[in-house]
Amino acid sequence: MHSRRDFLQKLTASAITLPFLPKATSLDEFYSKPYDGPVLRVAIMGLGGYGTRVAEAMQSSKMAKLVGVISGTPSKIKDWQSKYKIPEKNCYNYENFDQIKNNADIDAVYVITPNALHHDQVIRVAKAGKHVICEKPMAINAKEGQEMVDACKKANVKLLVGYRMHFEPHTLEIVRMRKAGELGKITFFQGLSGFKIGDPSQWRMNKQLAGGGSMMDIGIYAINGSRYMVGEEPIWVTAQETKTDPQKFKEGVDETITFQLGFPGGAVASCLSSYNINNLDRFFLTGDNGFAELFPATGYGPIKGRTHKGELNQPIVTHQTVQMDEMAAIILQGKQPIVPVDGEEGLKDLKIIDAIYAAVKSGKKENLKL
C-alpha cells in the first residue's frame, strides 16, 4: 500500500544554514544558543499522518510551540495530550473549536485536514481571531480560496500556506542563482510529480473530500515549482488527462495529467502529475547560460541537486521544523520570505489548477490572469 506520505516518508536530519531566522546566520548558531524571543503558540487541527509529522518536527522548533489540538477523534486527543503535554483547556473538537477565540494561550491554528474541509475551517479560525496556517492545496478551487483570503483580511489575521519547499536550502540556492542571472535568460522548466497510490478508499481518492485527484495532491508541487523556479507568473496553460484505470480513479479523480505553461518572458514549462507512475519527483530548469536540477525535488528528504557548476551541497533540513520557525518569524516579526507563503500565493496555484481542469475539458489553451 502506497500513499503520498509513503512517497515522502524520509524525515531528514538537522540543517546548517537558513536565510531568515532572526539574529542568526545558521541553524547551528540559532539552535545552540538560548532563545528568549517571541514564540508562536500553535494548535494543530487534524491529527493524521502529516499532522503527526509536523508535531514531531515542531519539537525541535524554537520559535513555534505545539500547545493545542483539534480533532474529531477523542482517542487521538488523549494520546497527543499525553505525548506532548497539552492541557485539557487547549483541546477541541470540530464542533466547538470556535471557542479558541476565548483562549489567549493559542496564537495560530495549523489546518491539516482533507482539502474540501479547509475553506470552512480556515474561515472559522479567522473569525475566532487566530492566525491560520493551511496545508496545500489551500482549497479545492479559486472561489473558495478567495473567500478564505478575504475572511482572514477582514479578521486582521495572517493566512499562510504549508509550502515547506519555500524554505528548503537546495531550492533557495537555485532561486538565488536564477535571480543573480547565473542561468541566463530562463527558457524551460520541467516538473514531474507522481507516484502509484494505494488504498482506493482513502480520502485522497474521494472527489468530495479531495476536490480532484493527483493534481490536487502532488501536481501542485510542479505548479508551484514552475512559478518560483522560472520567477514569473504563467499567462496560459494547456492540459491533457490520461486515465488507464477508471474503476480505481472515479469520475472527477484524475489519475495522470500532463500540462504546459507559458510565461511572459518566453519560457515554457512541461509538467506531469500522476497517481499511477512511480519515480517521479524531479525539477529541471534551464536558461541560456546554465541549468539546475533537483531529484528528488519535493520529498521530505534528502533533497539532492546539481547545476552546470556541479553538485549542490546545501544542508539537509527537517522541512517542517524550518517551516514552522520561519512562519513564526513571518507572523510574529513580519519577516518577508524569499518565496511567498501567504494566502495570495495559494490562491494563484488554485487559479492555475482551475484552468488546468478547464483545459482538460476544453482541449484548448486557457489564458491565466493571476
mmCIF file of C-alpha atoms in Angstrom:
data_model
loop_
_atom_site.group_PDB
_atom_site.id
_atom_site.type_symbol
_atom_site.label_atom_id
_atom_site.label_comp_id
_atom_site.label_asym_id
_atom_site.label_seq_id
_atom_site.Cartn_x
_atom_site.Cartn_y
_atom_site.Cartn_z
ATOM 1 C CA MET A 1 0.000 0.000 0.000
ATOM 2 C CA HIS A 2 1.399 3.362 -1.020
ATOM 3 C CA SER A 3 0.336 6.905 -0.237
ATOM 4 C CA ARG A 4 1.871 10.327 -0.629
ATOM 5 C CA ARG A 5 3.065 10.002 2.934
ATOM 6 C CA ASP A 6 4.940 6.820 1.999
ATOM 7 C CA PHE A 7 6.302 8.576 -1.062
ATOM 8 C CA LEU A 8 7.593 11.472 1.026
ATOM 9 C CA GLN A 9 8.374 9.455 4.134
ATOM 10 C CA LYS A 10 12.056 10.063 4.826
ATOM 11 C CA LEU A 11 12.343 12.584 7.611
ATOM 12 C CA THR A 12 15.690 14.312 7.479
ATOM 13 C CA ALA A 13 18.308 15.475 9.936
ATOM 14 C CA SER A 14 19.044 18.930 11.282
ATOM 15 C CA ALA A 15 20.175 21.687 8.971
ATOM 16 C CA ILE A 16 23.155 24.017 8.993
ATOM 17 C CA THR A 17 22.077 27.188 7.169
ATOM 18 C CA LEU A 18 18.888 29.142 6.913
ATOM 19 C CA PRO A 19 18.246 32.589 5.468
ATOM 20 C CA PHE A 20 15.654 34.182 7.733
ATOM 21 C CA LEU A 21 15.823 33.159 11.366
ATOM 22 C CA PRO A 22 16.379 36.279 13.462
ATOM 23 C CA LYS A 23 19.811 37.206 14.774
ATOM 24 C CA ALA A 24 21.400 34.052 13.372
ATOM 25 C CA THR A 25 23.301 33.121 10.243
ATOM 26 C CA SER A 26 22.986 29.384 10.699
ATOM 27 C CA LEU A 27 20.738 26.807 12.265
ATOM 28 C CA ASP A 28 23.672 25.546 14.312
ATOM 29 C CA GLU A 29 24.067 29.014 15.765
ATOM 30 C CA PHE A 30 20.339 29.523 16.198
ATOM 31 C CA TYR A 31 19.700 26.210 17.948
ATOM 32 C CA SER A 32 22.869 26.131 20.033
ATOM 33 C CA LYS A 33 22.063 29.349 21.880
ATOM 34 C CA PRO A 34 19.246 30.078 24.307
ATOM 35 C CA TYR A 35 16.285 31.765 22.651
ATOM 36 C CA ASP A 36 14.203 34.247 24.595
ATOM 37 C CA GLY A 37 12.281 35.900 21.772
ATOM 38 C CA PRO A 38 8.588 35.577 20.911
ATOM 39 C CA VAL A 39 7.142 32.104 20.363
ATOM 40 C CA LEU A 40 4.178 31.246 18.147
ATOM 41 C CA ARG A 41 1.792 29.017 20.095
ATOM 42 C CA VAL A 42 0.135 26.628 17.657
ATOM 43 C CA ALA A 43 -2.822 24.262 17.754
ATOM 44 C CA ILE A 44 -2.867 21.525 15.108
ATOM 45 C CA MET A 45 -6.209 20.702 13.530
ATOM 46 C CA GLY A 46 -6.241 17.185 12.072
ATOM 47 C CA LEU A 47 -4.160 14.587 13.887
ATOM 48 C CA GLY A 48 -3.454 12.222 10.993
ATOM 49 C CA GLY A 49 -0.175 11.190 9.392
ATOM 50 C CA TYR A 50 1.029 14.595 8.323
ATOM 51 C CA GLY A 51 -0.236 16.309 11.460
ATOM 52 C CA THR A 52 1.870 13.834 13.412
ATOM 53 C CA ARG A 53 4.908 14.618 11.275
ATOM 54 C CA VAL A 54 4.504 18.343 11.858
ATOM 55 C CA ALA A 55 4.060 17.830 15.590
ATOM 56 C CA GLU A 56 7.232 15.748 15.812
ATOM 57 C CA ALA A 57 9.212 18.288 13.804
ATOM 58 C CA MET A 58 7.959 21.132 15.969
ATOM 59 C CA GLN A 59 9.635 19.583 18.994
ATOM 60 C CA SER A 60 12.889 20.940 17.544
ATOM 61 C CA SER A 61 11.459 24.379 16.775
ATOM 62 C CA LYS A 62 12.427 27.357 18.887
ATOM 63 C CA MET A 63 10.003 29.975 17.607
ATOM 64 C CA ALA A 64 6.941 27.717 17.304
ATOM 65 C CA LYS A 65 5.443 25.529 20.010
ATOM 66 C CA LEU A 66 2.638 22.969 19.876
ATOM 67 C CA VAL A 67 0.149 23.950 22.585
ATOM 68 C CA GLY A 68 -3.241 22.665 21.380
ATOM 69 C CA VAL A 69 -5.104 20.124 19.288
ATOM 70 C CA ILE A 70 -8.374 19.976 17.345
ATOM 71 C CA SER A 71 -9.682 16.571 16.310
ATOM 72 C CA GLY A 72 -12.845 14.597 15.815
ATOM 73 C CA THR A 73 -11.280 11.540 17.418
ATOM 74 C CA PRO A 74 -11.235 11.633 21.242
ATOM 75 C CA SER A 75 -8.671 8.831 21.495
ATOM 76 C CA LYS A 76 -6.193 10.804 19.378
ATOM 77 C CA ILE A 77 -6.677 13.862 21.554
ATOM 78 C CA LYS A 78 -5.879 11.788 24.664
ATOM 79 C CA ASP A 79 -2.770 10.312 23.032
ATOM 80 C CA TRP A 80 -1.495 13.725 21.971
ATOM 81 C CA GLN A 81 -2.253 15.219 25.381
ATOM 82 C CA SER A 82 -0.063 12.615 26.975
ATOM 83 C CA LYS A 83 2.726 12.721 24.411
ATOM 84 C CA TYR A 84 3.015 16.490 24.023
ATOM 85 C CA LYS A 85 1.799 17.602 27.479
ATOM 86 C CA ILE A 86 -1.148 19.530 26.091
ATOM 87 C CA PRO A 87 -3.546 20.883 28.742
ATOM 88 C CA GLU A 88 -7.201 19.910 28.607
ATOM 89 C CA LYS A 89 -8.282 23.527 28.097
ATOM 90 C CA ASN A 90 -6.386 23.597 24.766
ATOM 91 C CA CYS A 91 -8.180 20.566 23.313
ATOM 92 C CA TYR A 92 -11.138 20.998 20.977
ATOM 93 C CA ASN A 93 -13.258 19.031 18.519
ATOM 94 C CA TYR A 94 -14.636 20.091 15.143
ATOM 95 C CA GLU A 95 -17.894 21.272 16.676
ATOM 96 C CA ASN A 96 -16.553 23.505 19.435
ATOM 97 C CA PHE A 97 -13.218 24.827 18.174
ATOM 98 C CA ASP A 98 -14.744 28.281 17.562
ATOM 99 C CA GLN A 99 -14.220 28.693 21.301
ATOM 100 C CA ILE A 100 -10.498 29.174 20.732
ATOM 101 C CA LYS A 101 -11.406 32.852 20.448
ATOM 102 C CA ASN A 102 -11.527 32.832 24.250
ATOM 103 C CA ASN A 103 -8.188 31.049 24.641
ATOM 104 C CA ALA A 104 -5.325 33.504 24.965
ATOM 105 C CA ASP A 105 -2.789 30.660 25.003
ATOM 106 C CA ILE A 106 -3.290 29.844 21.285
ATOM 107 C CA ASP A 107 -1.954 32.228 18.628
ATOM 108 C CA ALA A 108 -2.450 30.192 15.452
ATOM 109 C CA VAL A 109 -4.070 27.053 14.103
ATOM 110 C CA TYR A 110 -2.429 24.768 11.532
ATOM 111 C CA VAL A 111 -5.236 23.197 9.470
ATOM 112 C CA ILE A 112 -4.152 19.725 8.283
ATOM 113 C CA THR A 113 -7.444 18.153 7.223
ATOM 114 C CA PRO A 114 -8.821 16.889 3.864
ATOM 115 C CA ASN A 115 -8.791 19.585 1.164
ATOM 116 C CA ALA A 116 -12.551 20.148 0.979
ATOM 117 C CA LEU A 117 -12.695 20.988 4.698
ATOM 118 C CA HIS A 118 -10.101 23.775 4.562
ATOM 119 C CA HIS A 119 -12.466 26.515 3.410
ATOM 120 C CA ASP A 120 -14.944 26.406 6.273
ATOM 121 C CA GLN A 121 -12.350 25.561 8.918
ATOM 122 C CA VAL A 122 -9.981 28.372 7.955
ATOM 123 C CA ILE A 123 -12.808 30.901 7.929
ATOM 124 C CA ARG A 124 -13.967 29.733 11.365
ATOM 125 C CA VAL A 125 -10.434 30.041 12.750
ATOM 126 C CA ALA A 126 -10.138 33.540 11.280
ATOM 127 C CA LYS A 127 -13.448 34.580 12.824
ATOM 128 C CA ALA A 128 -12.092 33.336 16.140
ATOM 129 C CA GLY A 129 -9.281 35.852 15.753
ATOM 130 C CA LYS A 130 -6.410 33.390 15.317
ATOM 131 C CA HIS A 131 -3.747 33.290 12.621
ATOM 132 C CA VAL A 132 -4.053 30.401 10.189
ATOM 133 C CA ILE A 133 -1.583 28.049 8.551
ATOM 134 C CA CYS A 134 -3.352 25.861 5.996
ATOM 135 C CA GLU A 135 -1.986 22.804 4.261
ATOM 136 C CA LYS A 136 -1.867 22.888 0.468
ATOM 137 C CA PRO A 137 -3.867 22.955 -1.651
ATOM 138 C CA MET A 138 -5.386 25.824 0.271
ATOM 139 C CA ALA A 139 -8.861 24.954 -1.049
ATOM 140 C CA ILE A 140 -10.489 22.931 -3.828
ATOM 141 C CA ASN A 141 -10.949 25.882 -6.180
ATOM 142 C CA ALA A 142 -10.058 29.557 -6.555
ATOM 143 C CA LYS A 143 -13.516 30.780 -5.498
ATOM 144 C CA GLU A 144 -13.131 29.123 -2.102
ATOM 145 C CA GLY A 145 -9.544 30.312 -1.859
ATOM 146 C CA GLN A 146 -10.547 33.923 -2.450
ATOM 147 C CA GLU A 147 -13.199 33.691 0.261
ATOM 148 C CA MET A 148 -10.566 32.388 2.683
ATOM 149 C CA VAL A 149 -8.162 35.210 1.833
ATOM 150 C CA ASP A 150 -10.949 37.770 2.251
ATOM 151 C CA ALA A 151 -12.069 36.307 5.583
ATOM 152 C CA CYS A 152 -8.560 36.441 7.032
ATOM 153 C CA LYS A 153 -8.068 40.019 5.853
ATOM 154 C CA LYS A 154 -11.401 41.021 7.373
ATOM 155 C CA ALA A 155 -10.420 39.396 10.673
ATOM 156 C CA ASN A 156 -6.956 41.005 10.515
ATOM 157 C CA VAL A 157 -5.189 37.650 10.876
ATOM 158 C CA LYS A 158 -2.468 36.159 8.717
ATOM 159 C CA LEU A 159 -3.164 33.269 6.344
ATOM 160 C CA LEU A 160 -0.128 31.176 5.432
ATOM 161 C CA VAL A 161 0.032 28.003 3.336
ATOM 162 C CA GLY A 162 2.192 24.963 4.123
ATOM 163 C CA TYR A 163 4.704 25.445 1.309
ATOM 164 C CA ARG A 164 7.620 23.805 3.114
ATOM 165 C CA MET A 165 9.811 23.793 -0.035
ATOM 166 C CA HIS A 166 9.911 27.595 0.018
ATOM 167 C CA PHE A 167 12.410 27.348 2.883
ATOM 168 C CA GLU A 168 14.428 24.354 1.615
ATOM 169 C CA PRO A 169 18.126 25.252 1.086
ATOM 170 C CA HIS A 170 18.708 23.490 -2.275
ATOM 171 C CA THR A 171 15.565 25.092 -3.657
ATOM 172 C CA LEU A 172 16.561 28.518 -2.398
ATOM 173 C CA GLU A 173 20.048 28.190 -3.878
ATOM 174 C CA ILE A 174 18.565 27.642 -7.342
ATOM 175 C CA VAL A 175 16.233 30.606 -6.841
ATOM 176 C CA ARG A 176 19.270 32.669 -5.843
ATOM 177 C CA MET A 177 21.226 31.565 -8.918
ATOM 178 C CA ARG A 178 18.321 32.409 -11.195
ATOM 179 C CA LYS A 179 17.831 35.823 -9.614
ATOM 180 C CA ALA A 180 21.568 36.534 -9.886
ATOM 181 C CA GLY A 181 21.472 35.798 -13.605
ATOM 182 C CA GLU A 182 23.748 32.770 -13.330
ATOM 183 C CA LEU A 183 21.436 30.710 -15.554
ATOM 184 C CA GLY A 184 20.909 33.499 -18.066
ATOM 185 C CA LYS A 185 17.523 34.020 -19.667
ATOM 186 C CA ILE A 186 15.205 31.244 -18.467
ATOM 187 C CA THR A 187 13.785 29.200 -21.332
ATOM 188 C CA PHE A 188 12.327 25.959 -19.932
ATOM 189 C CA PHE A 189 11.122 24.239 -16.770
ATOM 190 C CA GLN A 190 10.112 20.633 -16.292
ATOM 191 C CA GLY A 191 8.255 19.453 -13.194
ATOM 192 C CA LEU A 192 7.435 15.799 -12.633
ATOM 193 C CA SER A 193 5.327 14.863 -9.603
ATOM 194 C CA GLY A 194 3.786 11.462 -9.051
ATOM 195 C CA PHE A 195 3.662 8.022 -7.509
ATOM 196 C CA LYS A 196 1.432 4.953 -7.530
ATOM 197 C CA ILE A 197 -1.267 5.483 -4.957
ATOM 198 C CA GLY A 198 -2.529 2.564 -2.911
ATOM 199 C CA ASP A 199 -5.746 2.201 -0.924
ATOM 200 C CA PRO A 200 -8.586 3.398 -3.199
ATOM 201 C CA SER A 201 -10.811 4.057 -0.182
ATOM 202 C CA GLN A 202 -8.594 6.807 1.269
ATOM 203 C CA TRP A 203 -9.911 10.364 1.257
ATOM 204 C CA ARG A 204 -7.459 11.476 -1.461
ATOM 205 C CA MET A 205 -9.398 9.295 -3.887
ATOM 206 C CA ASN A 206 -12.723 10.819 -2.870
ATOM 207 C CA LYS A 207 -13.743 13.744 -5.092
ATOM 208 C CA GLN A 208 -15.942 15.240 -2.376
ATOM 209 C CA LEU A 209 -13.053 15.380 0.115
ATOM 210 C CA ALA A 210 -10.054 15.877 -2.148
ATOM 211 C CA GLY A 211 -11.539 18.103 -4.842
ATOM 212 C CA GLY A 212 -9.827 16.057 -7.535
ATOM 213 C CA GLY A 213 -7.058 13.503 -7.786
ATOM 214 C CA SER A 214 -3.316 13.629 -8.318
ATOM 215 C CA MET A 215 -3.358 17.282 -9.369
ATOM 216 C CA MET A 216 -4.691 18.449 -6.000
ATOM 217 C CA ASP A 217 -2.316 16.256 -4.024
ATOM 218 C CA ILE A 218 1.012 16.024 -5.822
ATOM 219 C CA GLY A 219 0.663 18.048 -9.031
ATOM 220 C CA ILE A 220 0.514 21.279 -7.069
ATOM 221 C CA TYR A 221 4.253 20.860 -6.391
ATOM 222 C CA ALA A 222 5.015 21.145 -10.117
ATOM 223 C CA ILE A 223 2.600 24.064 -10.492
ATOM 224 C CA ASN A 224 4.076 25.987 -7.593
ATOM 225 C CA GLY A 225 7.623 24.974 -8.504
ATOM 226 C CA SER A 226 7.261 26.263 -12.049
ATOM 227 C CA ARG A 227 6.408 29.689 -10.682
ATOM 228 C CA TYR A 228 9.251 30.119 -8.199
ATOM 229 C CA MET A 229 11.806 28.431 -10.444
ATOM 230 C CA VAL A 230 11.007 30.461 -13.571
ATOM 231 C CA GLY A 231 10.422 33.577 -11.485
ATOM 232 C CA GLU A 232 7.325 34.692 -13.409
ATOM 233 C CA GLU A 233 3.604 34.054 -13.344
ATOM 234 C CA PRO A 234 2.263 31.920 -16.206
ATOM 235 C CA ILE A 235 -0.120 33.532 -18.705
ATOM 236 C CA TRP A 236 -1.581 30.424 -20.360
ATOM 237 C CA VAL A 237 -1.998 26.698 -19.796
ATOM 238 C CA THR A 238 -2.853 23.643 -21.861
ATOM 239 C CA ALA A 239 -3.512 20.203 -20.372
ATOM 240 C CA GLN A 240 -4.338 16.603 -21.211
ATOM 241 C CA GLU A 241 -5.643 13.820 -18.983
ATOM 242 C CA THR A 242 -4.859 10.113 -19.219
ATOM 243 C CA LYS A 243 -6.920 7.582 -17.290
ATOM 244 C CA THR A 244 -5.974 3.901 -17.561
ATOM 245 C CA ASP A 245 -7.985 2.619 -14.591
ATOM 246 C CA PRO A 246 -11.466 4.200 -14.441
ATOM 247 C CA GLN A 247 -12.528 1.706 -11.779
ATOM 248 C CA LYS A 248 -9.908 2.942 -9.352
ATOM 249 C CA PHE A 249 -9.944 6.557 -10.488
ATOM 250 C CA LYS A 250 -13.592 7.520 -10.490
ATOM 251 C CA GLU A 251 -15.186 10.474 -12.265
ATOM 252 C CA GLY A 252 -13.548 13.681 -11.077
ATOM 253 C CA VAL A 253 -10.491 11.926 -9.644
ATOM 254 C CA ASP A 254 -7.646 12.482 -12.089
ATOM 255 C CA GLU A 255 -5.074 9.722 -12.498
ATOM 256 C CA THR A 256 -2.500 11.410 -14.746
ATOM 257 C CA ILE A 257 -2.473 14.907 -16.205
ATOM 258 C CA THR A 258 0.232 16.466 -18.352
ATOM 259 C CA PHE A 259 0.123 20.236 -18.575
ATOM 260 C CA GLN A 260 2.071 23.022 -20.192
ATOM 261 C CA LEU A 261 2.510 26.612 -19.029
ATOM 262 C CA GLY A 262 3.609 29.706 -20.915
ATOM 263 C CA PHE A 263 5.358 32.651 -19.262
ATOM 264 C CA PRO A 264 5.538 36.293 -20.368
ATOM 265 C CA GLY A 265 9.306 36.190 -20.826
ATOM 266 C CA GLY A 266 9.011 33.382 -23.351
ATOM 267 C CA ALA A 267 9.817 30.435 -21.085
ATOM 268 C CA VAL A 268 7.609 27.355 -21.233
ATOM 269 C CA ALA A 269 7.001 24.611 -18.673
ATOM 270 C CA SER A 270 6.163 20.954 -19.283
ATOM 271 C CA CYS A 271 4.765 19.193 -16.230
ATOM 272 C CA LEU A 272 3.207 15.903 -15.210
ATOM 273 C CA SER A 273 1.074 14.899 -12.248
ATOM 274 C CA SER A 274 0.241 11.244 -11.643
ATOM 275 C CA TYR A 275 -1.195 8.805 -9.146
ATOM 276 C CA ASN A 276 -0.109 5.870 -11.312
ATOM 277 C CA ILE A 277 3.587 6.399 -12.154
ATOM 278 C CA ASN A 278 6.443 5.852 -9.725
ATOM 279 C CA ASN A 279 9.866 7.507 -9.548
ATOM 280 C CA LEU A 280 8.614 10.977 -10.404
ATOM 281 C CA ASP A 281 9.958 13.781 -8.256
ATOM 282 C CA ARG A 282 12.137 15.949 -10.495
ATOM 283 C CA PHE A 283 12.502 19.634 -11.295
ATOM 284 C CA PHE A 284 14.672 20.814 -14.184
ATOM 285 C CA LEU A 285 15.292 24.468 -15.012
ATOM 286 C CA THR A 286 17.407 25.726 -17.896
ATOM 287 C CA GLY A 287 18.456 29.059 -19.324
ATOM 288 C CA ASP A 288 20.799 30.431 -21.935
ATOM 289 C CA ASN A 289 23.831 30.156 -19.643
ATOM 290 C CA GLY A 290 23.196 27.134 -17.430
ATOM 291 C CA PHE A 291 20.810 24.688 -15.804
ATOM 292 C CA ALA A 292 19.673 23.435 -12.415
ATOM 293 C CA GLU A 293 18.092 20.138 -11.426
ATOM 294 C CA LEU A 294 16.537 18.747 -8.252
ATOM 295 C CA PHE A 295 15.995 14.990 -7.977
ATOM 296 C CA PRO A 296 14.373 14.295 -5.541
ATOM 297 C CA ALA A 297 12.814 17.748 -5.709
ATOM 298 C CA THR A 298 9.990 17.869 -3.157
ATOM 299 C CA GLY A 299 10.175 14.770 -0.948
ATOM 300 C CA TYR A 300 10.727 15.035 2.769
ATOM 301 C CA GLY A 301 14.392 14.495 2.073
ATOM 302 C CA PRO A 302 17.129 14.409 1.419
ATOM 303 C CA ILE A 303 16.699 16.833 -1.472
ATOM 304 C CA LYS A 304 19.517 16.450 -3.999
ATOM 305 C CA GLY A 305 20.502 18.683 -6.872
ATOM 306 C CA ARG A 306 23.079 19.772 -9.390
ATOM 307 C CA THR A 307 23.680 22.666 -11.724
ATOM 308 C CA HIS A 308 26.016 23.412 -14.616
ATOM 309 C CA LYS A 309 28.514 24.361 -11.898
ATOM 310 C CA GLY A 310 28.373 20.948 -10.197
ATOM 311 C CA GLU A 311 26.599 19.215 -7.338
ATOM 312 C CA LEU A 312 24.562 21.226 -4.866
ATOM 313 C CA ASN A 313 25.758 20.683 -1.318
ATOM 314 C CA GLN A 314 23.296 22.699 0.705
ATOM 315 C CA PRO A 315 22.376 21.404 4.155
ATOM 316 C CA ILE A 316 19.799 18.683 4.684
ATOM 317 C CA VAL A 317 16.906 20.017 6.752
ATOM 318 C CA THR A 318 13.844 18.766 8.542
ATOM 319 C CA HIS A 319 11.435 20.734 6.390
ATOM 320 C CA GLN A 320 8.614 21.105 8.890
ATOM 321 C CA THR A 321 10.921 22.330 11.675
ATOM 322 C CA VAL A 322 12.344 25.019 9.419
ATOM 323 C CA GLN A 323 8.907 25.878 8.049
ATOM 324 C CA MET A 324 7.369 26.399 11.466
ATOM 325 C CA ASP A 325 10.232 28.544 12.734
ATOM 326 C CA GLU A 326 10.126 30.641 9.575
ATOM 327 C CA MET A 327 6.350 31.010 9.698
ATOM 328 C CA ALA A 328 6.595 32.071 13.314
ATOM 329 C CA ALA A 329 9.032 34.789 12.228
ATOM 330 C CA ILE A 330 6.615 35.871 9.477
ATOM 331 C CA ILE A 331 3.640 36.069 11.840
ATOM 332 C CA LEU A 332 5.392 37.497 14.894
ATOM 333 C CA GLN A 333 8.066 39.692 13.318
ATOM 334 C CA GLY A 334 6.814 40.464 9.810
ATOM 335 C CA LYS A 335 9.656 38.631 8.109
ATOM 336 C CA GLN A 336 9.480 38.540 4.308
ATOM 337 C CA PRO A 337 10.406 35.139 2.840
ATOM 338 C CA ILE A 338 12.248 34.861 -0.469
ATOM 339 C CA VAL A 339 9.339 32.861 -1.887
ATOM 340 C CA PRO A 340 5.902 33.903 -0.561
ATOM 341 C CA VAL A 341 3.806 31.513 1.542
ATOM 342 C CA ASP A 342 0.728 33.690 2.061
ATOM 343 C CA GLY A 343 -2.861 33.118 1.038
ATOM 344 C CA GLU A 344 -2.418 35.073 -2.182
ATOM 345 C CA GLU A 345 0.317 32.620 -3.172
ATOM 346 C CA GLY A 346 -2.022 29.709 -2.504
ATOM 347 C CA LEU A 347 -4.795 31.420 -4.467
ATOM 348 C CA LYS A 348 -2.593 31.710 -7.558
ATOM 349 C CA ASP A 349 -1.980 27.961 -7.549
ATOM 350 C CA LEU A 350 -5.719 27.344 -7.246
ATOM 351 C CA LYS A 351 -6.405 29.566 -10.249
ATOM 352 C CA ILE A 352 -3.920 27.511 -12.257
ATOM 353 C CA ILE A 353 -5.484 24.242 -11.085
ATOM 354 C CA ASP A 354 -8.921 25.526 -12.123
ATOM 355 C CA ALA A 355 -7.504 26.413 -15.546
ATOM 356 C CA ILE A 356 -5.809 23.018 -15.907
ATOM 357 C CA TYR A 357 -9.087 21.198 -15.299
ATOM 358 C CA ALA A 358 -10.812 23.589 -17.721
ATOM 359 C CA ALA A 359 -8.145 22.941 -20.369
ATOM 360 C CA VAL A 360 -8.564 19.181 -19.968
ATOM 361 C CA LYS A 361 -12.273 19.562 -20.689
ATOM 362 C CA SER A 362 -11.987 22.121 -23.491
ATOM 363 C CA GLY A 363 -8.896 20.792 -25.209
ATOM 364 C CA LYS A 364 -7.904 24.413 -25.725
ATOM 365 C CA LYS A 365 -5.378 26.878 -24.375
ATOM 366 C CA GLU A 366 -6.740 28.618 -21.297
ATOM 367 C CA ASN A 367 -5.500 32.137 -20.520
ATOM 368 C CA LEU A 368 -4.387 32.934 -16.985
ATOM 369 C CA LYS A 369 -4.687 36.181 -15.054
ATOM 370 C CA LEU A 370 -3.012 35.777 -11.681
#
